[in-house]
């Protein structure tokens, strides 16, 4: 659920290349498949150019994206070195670890923890204390973490599904599979409903594509082929009996591999858990199953939902295969994913997919790996905002297994009168979106969020890291963090989290409450348009739990293209944000934009990069 944190504006000389705090988990709809699936789909076109076919192993030239930031250690003066020389601090810290009941760190880890605590923890504690703890007593700055004593609401599982979907009229089956693979869910649903294609045929098409592109994209961890054909047959049989379950009936999709599905591995992308089988059905999987959708694959998540490095490799961007997809929802850029701090926003933006990070609590997370109980959210990655709305309608709901889930009273995104809306645009909004919405009768005004809490990023760090450590306490105690795929990521952060006192965790939750009140007071519009990958905003959006739709808005040339040109591109994206519980507003605006533009319909150039830029075979 965490994307790599973004390339920071370099305030702090830390050694993070880019590591986003956004945790996104992805469910991957084949049709909904955006980045990776899109790439997969594109690649699946099966015409085996150059005799490639199945046998041709696609090798990728050395990735140009170097993770170099890691080894740019700040210059240490002789004086500093001397200060560091006596290991008395380390000895003192080692000694005090007995009061944390955590005497298992060796000296080098203790030194790193000490440095990290000084650099990140302590300044953040001080800042948050200034914000909320200068007065003693009272409830004036309540923590955002709520305790509910009621026993009565816990056992409900809701089954709401109420949007009125548009009907795709007169859809005809394209002659080539490639075109089928890029159709929207609504269109594919119509092909199935009118029996122009069977679910089995669709499943074949998407599985072939996944297998063709996966050697390059590394987006799939496990194919769920047997299950897929079984579910496809059920969908086809039901239809033969005249029962049609709705637009997801018979539609192939993928799930981020933090989501449990019985009988198949749920690896969390991690070497430690790569053989783990969880015999439970995640709530979102149950919902998709009952809507007739067909699970074809468990998609890549970065190890323990962080960034794009997993135990089998590193997921690539179909628009530019020399680049990685970023974000923990690396594989699902065409599916259902999750975000704690950027895991939906970053990969969707990088891969040019339309995605929704819903209001916190909208989708129950039962049987999904947890990073942070107050930050994790599940949402769809699709080819369009319409498709995201369809998937959201299917997966939303409460479940006893997730006490934070609630019945969010969303309006129907297909019945929003956008001409009654006032929408703000930030300095960094994509102006094409602003112009298009304006031409559709939306009132657009310049806008700024006004808040005084400056410790947004560190509140996110404290919250996410402490919560994650609580869930992976034993993993750290047993030293499994030494096997972690990217040593500069979770291992360092979670060791540093050992030194966050409970009282400062709570102060962070109180400061977060203040931030939320300020955002609420300054949210004077119905929605706003703005950059969706800015790290501060990713932190803010996740701490507040506000929904955002990630909207592709175009493509630009890559930096340093090969001589003679290339078809590789960098995607451009913007975000449409709405207040919590108003996901339908953001979706309606994104749909309006996509109804007259085609940026979300572009296909990645994965089979043909241009005459002078080939994937070496
Ligand atoms: C501490 O443990 C790490 C990981 O096992 C190892 O790489 C490092 O060398 C150890 N440091 C010391 C001082 O033993
Ligand atoms: C911003 O918020 C502060 C504190 O909440 C308030 O005093 C100030 O007037 C606000 N500024 C604007 C431009 O709304
Ligand atoms: C949050 O943690 C990340 C990862 O360790 C680090 O790069 C970043 O600088 C931290 N930010 C703050 C404000 O503490
Ligand atoms: C959004 O913000 C990020 C981080 O500041 C920046 O790298 C990116 O170019 C911005 N995107 C757009 C579309 O302005």
PDB file of C-alpha atoms in Angstrom, residues 236-507:
ATOM      1  CA  UNK A 236     -21.489 -18.483 -18.728  1.00  0.00           C
ATOM      2  CA  UNK A 237     -23.820 -21.100 -17.250  1.00  0.00           C
ATOM      3  CA  UNK A 238     -25.752 -18.501 -15.277  1.00  0.00           C
ATOM      4  CA  UNK A 239     -26.229 -16.402 -18.376  1.00  0.00           C
ATOM      5  CA  UNK A 240     -27.425 -19.439 -20.305  1.00  0.00           C
ATOM      6  CA  UNK A 241     -30.112 -19.805 -17.609  1.00  0.00           C
ATOM      7  CA  UNK A 242     -31.086 -16.184 -18.151  1.00  0.00           C
ATOM      8  CA  UNK A 243     -29.432 -14.825 -15.024  1.00  0.00           C
ATOM      9  CA  UNK A 244     -27.326 -11.711 -15.525  1.00  0.00           C
ATOM     10  CA  UNK A 245     -25.592 -10.283 -12.466  1.00  0.00           C
ATOM     11  CA  UNK A 246     -24.608  -6.875 -13.821  1.00  0.00           C
ATOM     12  CA  UNK A 247     -21.655  -5.252 -15.540  1.00  0.00           C
ATOM     13  CA  UNK A 248     -18.986  -7.342 -13.810  1.00  0.00           C
ATOM     14  CA  UNK A 249     -20.651 -10.622 -14.803  1.00  0.00           C
ATOM     15  CA  UNK A 250     -17.905 -12.707 -16.412  1.00  0.00           C
ATOM     16  CA  UNK A 251     -15.291  -9.915 -16.407  1.00  0.00           C
ATOM     17  CA  UNK A 252     -11.668 -10.942 -15.702  1.00  0.00           C
ATOM     18  CA  UNK A 253      -9.704  -8.971 -13.108  1.00  0.00           C
ATOM     19  CA  UNK A 254      -6.677  -9.156 -10.842  1.00  0.00           C
ATOM     20  CA  UNK A 255      -6.147  -8.561  -7.140  1.00  0.00           C
ATOM     21  CA  UNK A 256      -3.132  -7.076  -5.449  1.00  0.00           C
ATOM     22  CA  UNK A 257      -1.377  -9.888  -3.644  1.00  0.00           C
ATOM     23  CA  UNK A 258      -2.081  -8.528  -0.183  1.00  0.00           C
ATOM     24  CA  UNK A 259      -5.691  -9.698  -0.618  1.00  0.00           C
ATOM     25  CA  UNK A 260      -6.446 -13.213   0.561  1.00  0.00           C
ATOM     26  CA  UNK A 261      -8.020 -15.768  -1.780  1.00  0.00           C
ATOM     27  CA  UNK A 262      -8.271 -19.386  -0.561  1.00  0.00           C
ATOM     28  CA  UNK A 263      -6.119 -22.153  -2.069  1.00  0.00           C
ATOM     29  CA  UNK A 264      -3.723 -19.707  -3.707  1.00  0.00           C
ATOM     30  CA  UNK A 265      -0.672 -18.059  -2.249  1.00  0.00           C
ATOM     31  CA  UNK A 266      -1.018 -14.635  -0.698  1.00  0.00           C
ATOM     32  CA  UNK A 267       2.616 -13.580  -0.635  1.00  0.00           C
ATOM     33  CA  UNK A 268       2.423  -9.902   0.337  1.00  0.00           C
ATOM     34  CA  UNK A 269       5.275  -9.611  -2.198  1.00  0.00           C
ATOM     35  CA  UNK A 270       7.690 -10.739   0.481  1.00  0.00           C
ATOM     36  CA  UNK A 271      10.336 -13.442   0.555  1.00  0.00           C
ATOM     37  CA  UNK A 272       9.373 -14.203   4.155  1.00  0.00           C
ATOM     38  CA  UNK A 273       5.777 -14.944   3.160  1.00  0.00           C
ATOM     39  CA  UNK A 274       6.226 -16.190  -0.373  1.00  0.00           C
ATOM     40  CA  UNK A 275       4.733 -19.602   0.367  1.00  0.00           C
ATOM     41  CA  UNK A 276       1.943 -18.352   2.577  1.00  0.00           C
ATOM     42  CA  UNK A 277      -1.546 -19.660   1.845  1.00  0.00           C
ATOM     43  CA  UNK A 278      -4.353 -17.938   3.729  1.00  0.00           C
ATOM     44  CA  UNK A 279      -7.522 -19.925   3.618  1.00  0.00           C
ATOM     45  CA  UNK A 280      -9.819 -16.998   3.971  1.00  0.00           C
ATOM     46  CA  UNK A 281     -11.754 -14.949   1.479  1.00  0.00           C
ATOM     47  CA  UNK A 282     -11.087 -11.237   1.633  1.00  0.00           C
ATOM     48  CA  UNK A 283     -14.225  -9.117   1.753  1.00  0.00           C
ATOM     49  CA  UNK A 284     -13.460  -7.453  -1.583  1.00  0.00           C
ATOM     50  CA  UNK A 285     -12.899 -10.812  -3.218  1.00  0.00           C
ATOM     51  CA  UNK A 286     -16.246 -12.049  -1.870  1.00  0.00           C
ATOM     52  CA  UNK A 287     -17.949  -8.972  -3.265  1.00  0.00           C
ATOM     53  CA  UNK A 288     -16.380  -9.306  -6.698  1.00  0.00           C
ATOM     54  CA  UNK A 289     -17.122 -13.010  -6.773  1.00  0.00           C
ATOM     55  CA  UNK A 290     -20.764 -12.432  -6.014  1.00  0.00           C
ATOM     56  CA  UNK A 291     -20.899  -9.852  -8.818  1.00  0.00           C
ATOM     57  CA  UNK A 292     -19.766 -12.593 -11.208  1.00  0.00           C
ATOM     58  CA  UNK A 293     -16.245 -11.270 -11.819  1.00  0.00           C
ATOM     59  CA  UNK A 294     -13.484 -13.722 -12.764  1.00  0.00           C
ATOM     60  CA  UNK A 295     -10.177 -13.627 -10.893  1.00  0.00           C
ATOM     61  CA  UNK A 296      -7.311 -14.331 -13.290  1.00  0.00           C
ATOM     62  CA  UNK A 297      -4.258 -13.343 -11.270  1.00  0.00           C
ATOM     63  CA  UNK A 298      -2.794 -12.167  -8.008  1.00  0.00           C
ATOM     64  CA  UNK A 299      -0.810  -9.080  -8.939  1.00  0.00           C
ATOM     65  CA  UNK A 300       2.460  -7.736  -7.713  1.00  0.00           C
ATOM     66  CA  UNK A 301       2.709  -5.733  -4.562  1.00  0.00           C
ATOM     67  CA  UNK A 302       6.030  -4.299  -3.493  1.00  0.00           C
ATOM     68  CA  UNK A 303       7.353  -6.328  -0.560  1.00  0.00           C
ATOM     69  CA  UNK A 304       5.014  -5.813   2.405  1.00  0.00           C
ATOM     70  CA  UNK A 305       3.185  -3.269   0.318  1.00  0.00           C
ATOM     71  CA  UNK A 306       6.103  -0.869  -0.089  1.00  0.00           C
ATOM     72  CA  UNK A 307       7.221   0.490  -3.455  1.00  0.00           C
ATOM     73  CA  UNK A 308       7.642  -1.845  -6.446  1.00  0.00           C
ATOM     74  CA  UNK A 309      10.405  -4.234  -5.402  1.00  0.00           C
ATOM     75  CA  UNK A 310       9.069  -7.666  -4.566  1.00  0.00           C
ATOM     76  CA  UNK A 311      10.651 -11.040  -4.005  1.00  0.00           C
ATOM     77  CA  UNK A 312      10.493 -11.924  -7.692  1.00  0.00           C
ATOM     78  CA  UNK A 313      11.821  -8.690  -9.161  1.00  0.00           C
ATOM     79  CA  UNK A 314      10.589  -5.237  -9.859  1.00  0.00           C
ATOM     80  CA  UNK A 315       7.482  -4.203 -11.781  1.00  0.00           C
ATOM     81  CA  UNK A 316       7.862  -2.038 -14.850  1.00  0.00           C
ATOM     82  CA  UNK A 317       5.910   0.776 -16.415  1.00  0.00           C
ATOM     83  CA  UNK A 318       4.283  -0.282 -19.706  1.00  0.00           C
ATOM     84  CA  UNK A 319       4.668   3.260 -21.065  1.00  0.00           C
ATOM     85  CA  UNK A 320       8.375   3.136 -20.524  1.00  0.00           C
ATOM     86  CA  UNK A 321       9.677  -0.273 -19.706  1.00  0.00           C
ATOM     87  CA  UNK A 322      12.997   1.099 -18.602  1.00  0.00           C
ATOM     88  CA  UNK A 323      11.178   2.636 -15.702  1.00  0.00           C
ATOM     89  CA  UNK A 324       9.591   0.970 -12.722  1.00  0.00           C
ATOM     90  CA  UNK A 325       5.970   1.332 -11.858  1.00  0.00           C
ATOM     91  CA  UNK A 326       6.498   2.774  -8.356  1.00  0.00           C
ATOM     92  CA  UNK A 327       4.179   2.370  -5.468  1.00  0.00           C
ATOM     93  CA  UNK A 328       3.240  -0.802  -3.825  1.00  0.00           C
ATOM     94  CA  UNK A 329       0.365  -1.433  -6.181  1.00  0.00           C
ATOM     95  CA  UNK A 330       2.881  -2.049  -8.852  1.00  0.00           C
ATOM     96  CA  UNK A 331       1.186  -4.951 -10.516  1.00  0.00           C
ATOM     97  CA  UNK A 332      -2.383  -3.885 -10.208  1.00  0.00           C
ATOM     98  CA  UNK A 333      -2.186  -0.743 -12.112  1.00  0.00           C
ATOM     99  CA  UNK A 334      -5.033  -2.502 -13.797  1.00  0.00           C
ATOM    100  CA  UNK A 335      -6.974  -3.897 -10.945  1.00  0.00           C
ATOM    101  CA  UNK A 336      -8.016  -3.412  -7.342  1.00  0.00           C
ATOM    102  CA  UNK A 337      -5.371  -1.965  -5.178  1.00  0.00           C
ATOM    103  CA  UNK A 338      -4.755  -0.341  -1.842  1.00  0.00           C
ATOM    104  CA  UNK A 339      -3.271   2.871  -0.536  1.00  0.00           C
ATOM    105  CA  UNK A 340      -1.875   3.809   2.847  1.00  0.00           C
ATOM    106  CA  UNK A 341       0.245   6.623   1.581  1.00  0.00           C
ATOM    107  CA  UNK A 342       0.433   6.885  -2.159  1.00  0.00           C
ATOM    108  CA  UNK A 343       0.166   3.272  -3.216  1.00  0.00           C
ATOM    109  CA  UNK A 344      -2.780   4.005  -5.432  1.00  0.00           C
ATOM    110  CA  UNK A 345      -1.827   7.460  -6.550  1.00  0.00           C
ATOM    111  CA  UNK A 346       1.773   6.849  -7.571  1.00  0.00           C
ATOM    112  CA  UNK A 347       1.509   3.708  -9.692  1.00  0.00           C
ATOM    113  CA  UNK A 348      -1.701   4.888 -11.311  1.00  0.00           C
ATOM    114  CA  UNK A 349      -0.043   8.162 -12.235  1.00  0.00           C
ATOM    115  CA  UNK A 350       3.112   6.483 -13.479  1.00  0.00           C
ATOM    116  CA  UNK A 351       1.232   3.927 -15.539  1.00  0.00           C
ATOM    117  CA  UNK A 352      -1.445   6.286 -16.837  1.00  0.00           C
ATOM    118  CA  UNK A 353      -4.393   4.459 -15.342  1.00  0.00           C
ATOM    119  CA  UNK A 354      -7.596   5.848 -13.922  1.00  0.00           C
ATOM    120  CA  UNK A 355      -7.859   4.945 -10.257  1.00  0.00           C
ATOM    121  CA  UNK A 356      -9.889   5.827  -7.212  1.00  0.00           C
ATOM    122  CA  UNK A 357      -8.620   6.093  -3.684  1.00  0.00           C
ATOM    123  CA  UNK A 358     -11.961   6.081  -1.890  1.00  0.00           C
ATOM    124  CA  UNK A 359     -12.935   7.751   1.351  1.00  0.00           C
ATOM    125  CA  UNK A 360     -11.344   5.911   4.253  1.00  0.00           C
ATOM    126  CA  UNK A 361     -13.714   3.240   5.557  1.00  0.00           C
ATOM    127  CA  UNK A 362     -15.774   2.875   2.373  1.00  0.00           C
ATOM    128  CA  UNK A 363     -14.428  -0.568   1.507  1.00  0.00           C
ATOM    129  CA  UNK A 364     -13.998  -3.175   4.250  1.00  0.00           C
ATOM    130  CA  UNK A 365     -10.435  -4.528   4.449  1.00  0.00           C
ATOM    131  CA  UNK A 366     -11.190  -7.888   6.002  1.00  0.00           C
ATOM    132  CA  UNK A 367      -8.424 -10.391   5.181  1.00  0.00           C
ATOM    133  CA  UNK A 368      -6.162  -7.865   3.532  1.00  0.00           C
ATOM    134  CA  UNK A 369      -2.633  -7.337   4.839  1.00  0.00           C
ATOM    135  CA  UNK A 370      -2.620  -4.291   7.080  1.00  0.00           C
ATOM    136  CA  UNK A 371      -0.015  -1.565   7.288  1.00  0.00           C
ATOM    137  CA  UNK A 372      -2.018   1.035   9.144  1.00  0.00           C
ATOM    138  CA  UNK A 373      -5.534   0.573  10.381  1.00  0.00           C
ATOM    139  CA  UNK A 374      -6.311   4.263  10.112  1.00  0.00           C
ATOM    140  CA  UNK A 375      -4.708   4.788   6.695  1.00  0.00           C
ATOM    141  CA  UNK A 376      -5.152   1.687   4.524  1.00  0.00           C
ATOM    142  CA  UNK A 377      -7.762   1.905   1.802  1.00  0.00           C
ATOM    143  CA  UNK A 378      -8.745  -0.359  -1.084  1.00  0.00           C
ATOM    144  CA  UNK A 379      -9.695   0.986  -4.469  1.00  0.00           C
ATOM    145  CA  UNK A 380     -10.003   0.138  -8.167  1.00  0.00           C
ATOM    146  CA  UNK A 381      -7.524   0.701 -11.017  1.00  0.00           C
ATOM    147  CA  UNK A 382      -9.415   0.806 -14.286  1.00  0.00           C
ATOM    148  CA  UNK A 383      -9.485   2.126 -17.808  1.00  0.00           C
ATOM    149  CA  UNK A 384     -11.954   4.855 -16.950  1.00  0.00           C
ATOM    150  CA  UNK A 385     -13.741   6.649 -14.133  1.00  0.00           C
ATOM    151  CA  UNK A 386     -16.990   4.955 -15.191  1.00  0.00           C
ATOM    152  CA  UNK A 387     -15.371   1.585 -14.583  1.00  0.00           C
ATOM    153  CA  UNK A 388     -13.982   2.749 -11.238  1.00  0.00           C
ATOM    154  CA  UNK A 389     -17.508   3.709 -10.210  1.00  0.00           C
ATOM    155  CA  UNK A 390     -18.839   0.293 -11.175  1.00  0.00           C
ATOM    156  CA  UNK A 391     -16.135  -1.484  -9.188  1.00  0.00           C
ATOM    157  CA  UNK A 392     -16.507   0.829  -6.210  1.00  0.00           C
ATOM    158  CA  UNK A 393     -20.218   0.111  -6.122  1.00  0.00           C
ATOM    159  CA  UNK A 394     -19.441  -3.589  -5.989  1.00  0.00           C
ATOM    160  CA  UNK A 395     -16.706  -3.566  -3.362  1.00  0.00           C
ATOM    161  CA  UNK A 396     -17.961  -0.884  -0.984  1.00  0.00           C
ATOM    162  CA  UNK A 397     -19.530  -1.917   2.256  1.00  0.00           C
ATOM    163  CA  UNK A 398     -18.943  -2.734   5.886  1.00  0.00           C
ATOM    164  CA  UNK A 399     -17.815  -5.986   7.369  1.00  0.00           C
ATOM    165  CA  UNK A 400     -17.406  -7.212  10.929  1.00  0.00           C
ATOM    166  CA  UNK A 401     -13.772  -8.041  10.185  1.00  0.00           C
ATOM    167  CA  UNK A 402     -12.933  -4.367   9.688  1.00  0.00           C
ATOM    168  CA  UNK A 403     -14.219  -2.190  12.519  1.00  0.00           C
ATOM    169  CA  UNK A 404     -13.203   0.972  10.634  1.00  0.00           C
ATOM    170  CA  UNK A 405     -15.458   0.171   7.702  1.00  0.00           C
ATOM    171  CA  UNK A 406     -18.733   2.000   7.639  1.00  0.00           C
ATOM    172  CA  UNK A 407     -21.775   2.553   5.520  1.00  0.00           C
ATOM    173  CA  UNK A 408     -20.647   5.603   3.569  1.00  0.00           C
ATOM    174  CA  UNK A 409     -23.743   7.282   2.178  1.00  0.00           C
ATOM    175  CA  UNK A 410     -22.436   7.981  -1.310  1.00  0.00           C
ATOM    176  CA  UNK A 411     -24.620   9.577  -3.923  1.00  0.00           C
ATOM    177  CA  UNK A 412     -24.873   8.012  -7.372  1.00  0.00           C
ATOM    178  CA  UNK A 413     -21.963   9.322  -9.473  1.00  0.00           C
ATOM    179  CA  UNK A 414     -24.024   8.693 -12.610  1.00  0.00           C
ATOM    180  CA  UNK A 415     -26.656  11.180 -11.454  1.00  0.00           C
ATOM    181  CA  UNK A 416     -24.711  14.201 -10.320  1.00  0.00           C
ATOM    182  CA  UNK A 417     -25.666  17.535 -11.865  1.00  0.00           C
ATOM    183  CA  UNK A 418     -22.161  18.880 -12.317  1.00  0.00           C
ATOM    184  CA  UNK A 419     -23.417  22.294 -13.436  1.00  0.00           C
ATOM    185  CA  UNK A 420     -24.404  22.891  -9.818  1.00  0.00           C
ATOM    186  CA  UNK A 421     -20.847  22.306  -8.585  1.00  0.00           C
ATOM    187  CA  UNK A 422     -18.136  24.774  -7.703  1.00  0.00           C
ATOM    188  CA  UNK A 423     -14.740  23.220  -8.259  1.00  0.00           C
ATOM    189  CA  UNK A 424     -11.437  24.706  -7.151  1.00  0.00           C
ATOM    190  CA  UNK A 425      -8.180  24.388  -9.007  1.00  0.00           C
ATOM    191  CA  UNK A 426      -4.825  24.522  -7.295  1.00  0.00           C
ATOM    192  CA  UNK A 427      -1.724  26.145  -8.751  1.00  0.00           C
ATOM    193  CA  UNK A 428      -0.519  22.774  -9.962  1.00  0.00           C
ATOM    194  CA  UNK A 429      -3.771  21.565 -11.578  1.00  0.00           C
ATOM    195  CA  UNK A 430      -3.691  20.372 -15.179  1.00  0.00           C
ATOM    196  CA  UNK A 431      -5.397  23.258 -16.925  1.00  0.00           C
ATOM    197  CA  UNK A 432      -6.905  21.098 -19.644  1.00  0.00           C
ATOM    198  CA  UNK A 433      -9.084  19.458 -17.013  1.00  0.00           C
ATOM    199  CA  UNK A 434     -10.096  22.855 -15.697  1.00  0.00           C
ATOM    200  CA  UNK A 435     -10.999  24.069 -19.194  1.00  0.00           C
ATOM    201  CA  UNK A 436     -12.943  20.948 -20.097  1.00  0.00           C
ATOM    202  CA  UNK A 437     -14.963  21.006 -16.885  1.00  0.00           C
ATOM    203  CA  UNK A 438     -15.627  24.672 -17.363  1.00  0.00           C
ATOM    204  CA  UNK A 439     -16.910  24.046 -20.883  1.00  0.00           C
ATOM    205  CA  UNK A 440     -19.269  21.467 -19.392  1.00  0.00           C
ATOM    206  CA  UNK A 441     -20.873  24.101 -17.193  1.00  0.00           C
ATOM    207  CA  UNK A 442     -18.963  23.520 -13.957  1.00  0.00           C
ATOM    208  CA  UNK A 443     -18.042  26.662 -12.036  1.00  0.00           C
ATOM    209  CA  UNK A 444     -14.235  26.725 -11.652  1.00  0.00           C
ATOM    210  CA  UNK A 445     -12.459  28.946  -9.142  1.00  0.00           C
ATOM    211  CA  UNK A 446      -8.800  29.281  -8.120  1.00  0.00           C
ATOM    212  CA  UNK A 447      -8.305  27.523  -4.810  1.00  0.00           C
ATOM    213  CA  UNK A 448      -5.842  26.846  -2.002  1.00  0.00           C
ATOM    214  CA  UNK A 449      -6.090  24.603   1.014  1.00  0.00           C
ATOM    215  CA  UNK A 450      -5.369  26.603   4.137  1.00  0.00           C
ATOM    216  CA  UNK A 451      -3.755  24.801   7.063  1.00  0.00           C
ATOM    217  CA  UNK A 452      -1.202  25.652   9.706  1.00  0.00           C
ATOM    218  CA  UNK A 453      -0.082  22.161  10.681  1.00  0.00           C
ATOM    219  CA  UNK A 454       3.327  21.851   9.100  1.00  0.00           C
ATOM    220  CA  UNK A 455       4.265  18.403  10.325  1.00  0.00           C
ATOM    221  CA  UNK A 456       1.990  16.610   7.841  1.00  0.00           C
ATOM    222  CA  UNK A 457       4.711  14.319   6.491  1.00  0.00           C
ATOM    223  CA  UNK A 458       6.042  13.359   9.867  1.00  0.00           C
ATOM    224  CA  UNK A 459       2.544  12.692  11.239  1.00  0.00           C
ATOM    225  CA  UNK A 460       2.157  10.273   8.395  1.00  0.00           C
ATOM    226  CA  UNK A 461       5.516   8.653   9.152  1.00  0.00           C
ATOM    227  CA  UNK A 462       4.770   8.259  12.849  1.00  0.00           C
ATOM    228  CA  UNK A 463       1.313   6.857  12.234  1.00  0.00           C
ATOM    229  CA  UNK A 464       2.194   4.503   9.445  1.00  0.00           C
ATOM    230  CA  UNK A 465       5.472   3.233  10.848  1.00  0.00           C
ATOM    231  CA  UNK A 466       4.149   2.575  14.344  1.00  0.00           C
ATOM    232  CA  UNK A 467       1.040   0.840  13.020  1.00  0.00           C
ATOM    233  CA  UNK A 468       3.116  -1.246  10.632  1.00  0.00           C
ATOM    234  CA  UNK A 469       5.523  -2.240  13.377  1.00  0.00           C
ATOM    235  CA  UNK A 470       2.616  -3.326  15.556  1.00  0.00           C
ATOM    236  CA  UNK A 471       1.534  -5.651  12.740  1.00  0.00           C
ATOM    237  CA  UNK A 472       5.044  -6.883  11.974  1.00  0.00           C
ATOM    238  CA  UNK A 473       6.465  -6.859  15.478  1.00  0.00           C
ATOM    239  CA  UNK A 474       7.281 -10.526  15.470  1.00  0.00           C
ATOM    240  CA  UNK A 475       8.769 -10.330  11.997  1.00  0.00           C
ATOM    241  CA  UNK A 476      11.280  -7.774  13.253  1.00  0.00           C
ATOM    242  CA  UNK A 477      11.963  -9.642  16.522  1.00  0.00           C
ATOM    243  CA  UNK A 478      12.774 -12.797  14.603  1.00  0.00           C
ATOM    244  CA  UNK A 479      15.187 -10.936  12.333  1.00  0.00           C
ATOM    245  CA  UNK A 480      13.213 -11.492   9.120  1.00  0.00           C
ATOM    246  CA  UNK A 481      13.798  -7.858   8.285  1.00  0.00           C
ATOM    247  CA  UNK A 482      17.351  -8.851   7.388  1.00  0.00           C
ATOM    248  CA  UNK A 483      15.878 -10.796   4.450  1.00  0.00           C
ATOM    249  CA  UNK A 484      13.770  -7.893   3.265  1.00  0.00           C
ATOM    250  CA  UNK A 485      14.122  -7.147  -0.459  1.00  0.00           C
ATOM    251  CA  UNK A 486      15.049  -3.459  -0.124  1.00  0.00           C
ATOM    252  CA  UNK A 487      17.094  -2.935   3.023  1.00  0.00           C
ATOM    253  CA  UNK A 488      16.725   0.841   2.948  1.00  0.00           C
ATOM    254  CA  UNK A 489      12.924   0.697   3.139  1.00  0.00           C
ATOM    255  CA  UNK A 490      10.805  -1.004   5.816  1.00  0.00           C
ATOM    256  CA  UNK A 491      13.713  -2.384   7.856  1.00  0.00           C
ATOM    257  CA  UNK A 492      15.127   1.066   8.611  1.00  0.00           C
ATOM    258  CA  UNK A 493      11.775   2.673   9.141  1.00  0.00           C
ATOM    259  CA  UNK A 494      10.458  -0.026  11.414  1.00  0.00           C
ATOM    260  CA  UNK A 495      13.589  -0.037  13.555  1.00  0.00           C
ATOM    261  CA  UNK A 496      13.238   3.696  13.959  1.00  0.00           C
ATOM    262  CA  UNK A 497       9.602   3.180  14.927  1.00  0.00           C
ATOM    263  CA  UNK A 498      10.765   1.210  17.992  1.00  0.00           C
ATOM    264  CA  UNK A 499      11.846   4.539  19.406  1.00  0.00           C
ATOM    265  CA  UNK A 500       8.473   6.260  19.104  1.00  0.00           C
ATOM    266  CA  UNK A 501       6.937   6.513  22.567  1.00  0.00           C
ATOM    267  CA  UNK A 502       3.210   5.786  22.850  1.00  0.00           C
ATOM    268  CA  UNK A 503       2.623   9.295  24.123  1.00  0.00           C
ATOM    269  CA  UNK A 504       4.126  10.832  20.989  1.00  0.00           C
ATOM    270  CA  UNK A 505       2.115   8.524  18.796  1.00  0.00           C
ATOM    271  CA  UNK A 506      -1.026   9.864  20.472  1.00  0.00           C
ATOM    272  CA  UNK A 507       0.186  13.460  20.157  1.00  0.00           C
TER     273      UNK A 507
END
